[in-house]
XYZ file of C-alpha atoms in Angstrom:
305
model
C -20.902 -14.406 -26.887
C -23.318 -13.235 -24.384
C -22.699 -12.721 -20.320
C -25.244 -15.345 -18.906
C -26.035 -16.008 -15.491
C -24.194 -19.040 -14.897
C -21.116 -17.516 -16.277
C -21.461 -14.350 -14.458
C -21.415 -16.243 -11.285
C -18.371 -18.000 -12.727
C -16.364 -15.063 -13.090
C -17.436 -13.285 -10.006
C -16.327 -16.476 -8.257
C -13.077 -16.840 -9.513
C -12.486 -13.453 -9.204
C -13.391 -12.863 -5.546
C -11.224 -16.003 -4.923
C -8.375 -14.357 -5.230
C -8.631 -11.118 -3.112
C -8.156 -12.715 0.570
C -4.887 -13.819 -0.624
C -4.132 -10.870 -2.258
C -5.163 -8.678 0.643
C -2.828 -10.756 2.933
C 0.197 -10.135 0.568
C -0.337 -6.361 0.607
C -0.302 -6.613 4.149
C 2.787 -8.374 4.431
C 4.053 -5.885 2.418
C 3.301 -3.051 4.496
C 4.499 -4.943 7.889
C 7.954 -5.433 5.682
C 8.145 -1.207 5.069
C 8.855 1.162 7.557
C 6.652 1.016 10.757
C 8.034 4.455 11.858
C 9.224 3.247 15.175
C 6.146 1.565 16.212
C 6.027 -1.575 15.882
C 3.462 -2.875 18.572
C 0.918 -0.017 17.994
C 1.003 -0.409 14.322
C 1.047 -3.866 13.968
C -1.594 -4.341 16.456
C -4.206 -1.635 14.868
C -3.030 -3.852 11.500
C -3.616 -7.110 12.742
C -7.138 -5.649 14.065
C -7.744 -4.050 10.531
C -6.955 -7.251 8.759
C -9.614 -9.172 11.303
C -12.417 -7.085 10.637
C -12.177 -7.481 7.051
C -11.880 -11.391 7.386
C -14.927 -10.972 9.346
C -17.028 -9.183 6.388
C -15.489 -10.645 3.508
C -18.726 -12.695 2.820
C -20.388 -9.234 1.883
C -17.947 -7.739 0.550
C -15.782 -10.442 -1.506
C -18.747 -11.228 -4.033
C -18.903 -7.516 -4.784
C -15.524 -7.168 -5.622
C -15.488 -10.276 -7.787
C -18.601 -9.129 -9.659
C -16.665 -5.414 -10.127
C -13.351 -7.070 -11.584
C -14.909 -9.575 -13.660
C -17.270 -6.954 -15.308
C -14.402 -4.639 -16.249
C -11.451 -6.618 -16.505
C -12.585 -10.819 -17.042
C -15.932 -11.017 -18.887
C -15.171 -8.097 -21.617
C -11.825 -10.188 -22.180
C -13.280 -13.438 -22.698
C -16.105 -11.587 -25.274
C -13.025 -10.019 -27.241
C -11.390 -13.736 -27.040
C -13.968 -15.436 -28.912
C -14.066 -13.299 -31.364
C -10.721 -13.366 -31.955
C -10.859 -16.875 -31.903
C -13.208 -16.909 -34.415
C -10.648 -15.138 -36.951
C -7.340 -16.556 -36.140
C -8.601 -20.355 -35.333
C -6.431 -19.829 -31.935
C -7.273 -21.629 -28.247
C -9.782 -19.566 -26.729
C -8.205 -19.449 -23.213
C -4.664 -18.273 -25.003
C -6.322 -14.625 -26.189
C -8.619 -14.780 -23.033
C -5.442 -14.908 -20.698
C -3.735 -12.324 -23.324
C -6.591 -10.064 -23.876
C -7.384 -9.854 -19.816
C -3.730 -8.610 -19.625
C -4.025 -6.089 -22.007
C -7.077 -4.830 -20.159
C -4.880 -4.479 -17.139
C -2.695 -2.227 -18.856
C -5.511 0.018 -19.962
C -6.817 0.483 -16.661
C -3.082 0.947 -15.366
C -3.353 3.539 -17.866
C -6.378 5.371 -17.123
C -5.267 5.349 -13.455
C -1.949 7.311 -14.236
C -3.797 9.840 -16.000
C -6.623 10.312 -13.829
C -5.131 9.543 -10.147
C -0.881 9.394 -11.163
C -0.685 6.027 -10.134
C 2.869 4.928 -11.198
C 2.045 3.113 -14.347
C 5.132 0.638 -14.096
C 3.999 -0.783 -10.858
C 0.112 -0.949 -11.518
C 0.485 -1.986 -14.837
C 1.855 -5.402 -14.193
C -0.222 -5.867 -10.937
C -3.410 -5.472 -13.228
C -2.230 -7.744 -15.846
C -1.404 -10.386 -13.619
C -4.778 -10.142 -11.664
C -6.588 -11.727 -14.415
C -4.604 -14.795 -15.013
C -5.941 -17.307 -11.640
C -9.686 -15.985 -12.937
C -9.074 -17.157 -16.711
C -7.510 -20.688 -15.387
C -10.251 -20.892 -13.178
C -13.181 -20.077 -15.805
C -11.418 -22.664 -17.921
C -11.738 -25.479 -14.732
C -14.963 -24.505 -13.721
C -16.509 -24.922 -17.549
C -16.380 -28.699 -16.880
C -18.142 -28.307 -13.476
C -21.522 -29.742 -13.126
C -24.247 -26.711 -13.166
C -25.799 -24.713 -9.700
C -24.704 -22.175 -7.868
C -22.699 -24.193 -5.245
C -21.123 -25.804 -7.443
C -19.785 -22.613 -8.847
C -18.645 -20.332 -5.336
C -18.231 -23.864 -3.095
C -14.869 -24.684 -4.685
C -14.182 -21.035 -5.313
C -14.742 -20.659 -1.669
C -12.381 -23.599 -1.141
C -9.710 -22.346 -3.392
C -9.905 -18.747 -1.783
C -8.932 -20.606 1.771
C -6.545 -22.707 0.323
C -4.676 -19.141 -1.439
C -4.743 -17.709 1.574
C -2.953 -19.920 3.415
C -0.213 -20.682 1.246
C 0.486 -17.081 0.922
C 0.406 -17.221 4.723
C 2.772 -20.310 5.661
C 5.061 -18.667 2.500
C 5.089 -15.337 4.534
C 6.264 -17.616 7.754
C 8.725 -19.723 5.934
C 10.858 -16.361 4.419
C 10.565 -14.680 7.574
C 12.292 -17.751 9.573
C 14.670 -18.779 7.159
C 15.814 -15.231 6.407
C 14.871 -14.739 3.147
C 13.176 -11.881 3.717
C 15.436 -9.130 5.081
C 14.544 -6.908 8.109
C 13.573 -2.960 7.234
C 16.565 -1.034 7.295
C 16.196 3.083 7.066
C 18.092 4.862 4.094
C 21.767 6.062 5.185
C 21.165 9.813 3.829
C 23.971 12.502 3.577
C 23.385 16.361 4.340
C 23.470 16.742 0.568
C 20.906 13.782 -0.086
C 19.112 15.784 2.381
C 19.087 19.364 1.137
C 16.285 20.679 -0.729
C 12.493 20.971 -0.165
C 10.345 18.253 1.906
C 6.967 18.059 1.527
C 3.832 17.163 3.918
C -0.079 16.576 4.123
C -1.903 20.134 4.716
C 0.613 22.409 2.823
C 3.308 21.344 5.063
C 6.720 22.345 3.692
C 10.389 22.115 5.131
C 13.454 23.687 2.935
C 16.730 22.310 4.272
C 19.093 24.784 2.848
C 22.913 25.087 2.623
C 24.878 26.222 5.478
C 22.526 24.768 7.506
C 19.749 27.383 7.459
C 16.136 25.924 7.393
C 12.746 27.367 6.350
C 9.230 26.064 6.660
C 5.426 26.594 6.362
C 2.731 25.152 7.968
C 5.394 22.856 9.721
C 3.955 20.684 12.331
C 6.791 20.842 15.448
C 7.040 19.855 18.837
C 4.859 22.240 21.052
C 6.674 23.715 24.075
C 6.481 21.257 26.875
C 3.312 21.659 28.902
C 1.823 24.087 25.784
C -0.166 21.244 24.202
C -1.654 18.306 25.801
C -0.047 15.477 24.212
C -3.601 13.294 23.919
C -5.202 16.122 22.381
C -6.410 15.548 18.357
C -3.357 18.091 17.511
C -0.319 17.415 19.775
C 1.947 19.751 17.836
C 1.982 23.119 16.941
C 2.158 24.210 13.217
C 4.761 26.513 12.378
C 5.927 29.128 9.554
C 9.598 31.197 9.901
C 13.030 29.811 9.721
C 15.446 28.301 11.745
C 18.976 25.947 11.347
C 18.790 22.286 10.842
C 21.757 20.043 11.340
C 22.154 16.024 10.569
C 22.369 13.841 13.104
C 23.417 9.958 11.689
C 24.212 8.877 15.281
C 20.787 9.467 16.508
C 22.025 11.058 19.552
C 18.850 13.566 19.516
C 16.354 10.950 19.164
C 14.220 11.412 21.929
C 12.934 7.629 21.622
C 16.557 6.645 21.528
C 18.755 5.439 24.633
C 20.210 9.334 24.820
C 23.532 8.203 22.967
C 22.147 6.665 19.822
C 18.958 6.019 18.158
C 17.379 6.285 14.789
C 19.385 8.552 12.183
C 17.631 12.223 12.217
C 17.092 15.845 10.856
C 17.287 18.091 14.097
C 15.313 21.337 13.000
C 15.833 24.172 15.334
C 13.292 27.298 15.240
C 13.979 30.770 15.399
C 11.029 32.622 16.912
C 8.496 31.854 19.515
C 6.926 29.600 17.448
C 7.533 25.615 18.601
C 10.230 23.587 20.085
C 13.375 21.730 18.640
C 11.714 18.951 16.349
C 13.451 15.292 15.670
C 12.486 14.326 11.857
C 13.583 10.684 11.991
C 14.790 9.477 8.331
C 12.202 6.932 6.881
C 11.602 5.371 3.476
C 14.008 3.872 1.303
C 16.732 5.190 -0.853
C 14.693 5.742 -3.593
C 11.878 7.156 -1.842
C 12.912 8.760 1.410
C 11.312 10.074 4.245
C 11.493 12.649 7.361
C 8.786 11.631 10.073
C 7.695 12.997 13.505
C 5.388 10.541 15.554
C 3.618 13.503 17.864
C 1.806 12.781 20.953
C 0.626 9.310 23.097
C 3.892 7.167 22.490
C 0.976 4.550 22.355
C -1.043 5.470 19.585
C 1.222 8.853 18.094
C -0.193 10.295 15.681
C 2.705 10.793 12.494
C 3.454 13.145 10.089
C 5.466 12.205 7.091
C 7.796 14.687 5.102
C 8.562 13.436 1.173
C 11.085 14.614 -1.292
C 9.905 17.221 -3.635
């Protein structure tokens, strides 16, 4: 079966229709994670980014829909027709199955090229083809014409977006979605090597000793402009560390309690005592520090080796 212009338009339209809802789900998922203690600043930035995406959606969505159709939905349709002729099975069932297979294949390629987690990516890419396959089956019975293809896709896209939005609101109001809580880590769980961007390494050893390379640290008061492009020092050397599970050292706490974290004190003249707050999850813990302007900090994150 060839890819005629009408079929390409249909596939691009049904693929594009689901992307606004997928983007909203992705944004909601990000809001439910760790905001690094700055929900206001990051939440406003995220809302601005979402508004920008919606503004350019009419230009971007057809391109994304065409790309998705070309790499997953349309190839699966061609294979489905060939399989149906040999097995006499329903084309739509083969189309669904082969779209999922191609999604898994792309997830395997992403694992090899970019080290994306296969157990997460494979089901997501497989599910990404379900609505387009069902949408193509519905459009097959509709009148021909460009508007007869893209107008229903537009209505479906808006409907999916509103459905996800209302579902997110209801889940928050009814308490089905739990508020994020940082993991409670012991000193033993913190011991080990933590790495960040640009080669930063922090080794938290036993007996409270610490070693670090290219580690962002709080600058000596007055030595660095908090509004500068890099409002921190970068240090190599050794020092000590301790777990503050009550958050008493947290500079953003109330003086007696705050967010649990790790106090890193440096030997020598580079940098200043730095409080690395604990974030992430139990399975993927993080240490982070917001440097600079409190309203728009530069956050540096370390992840466990």
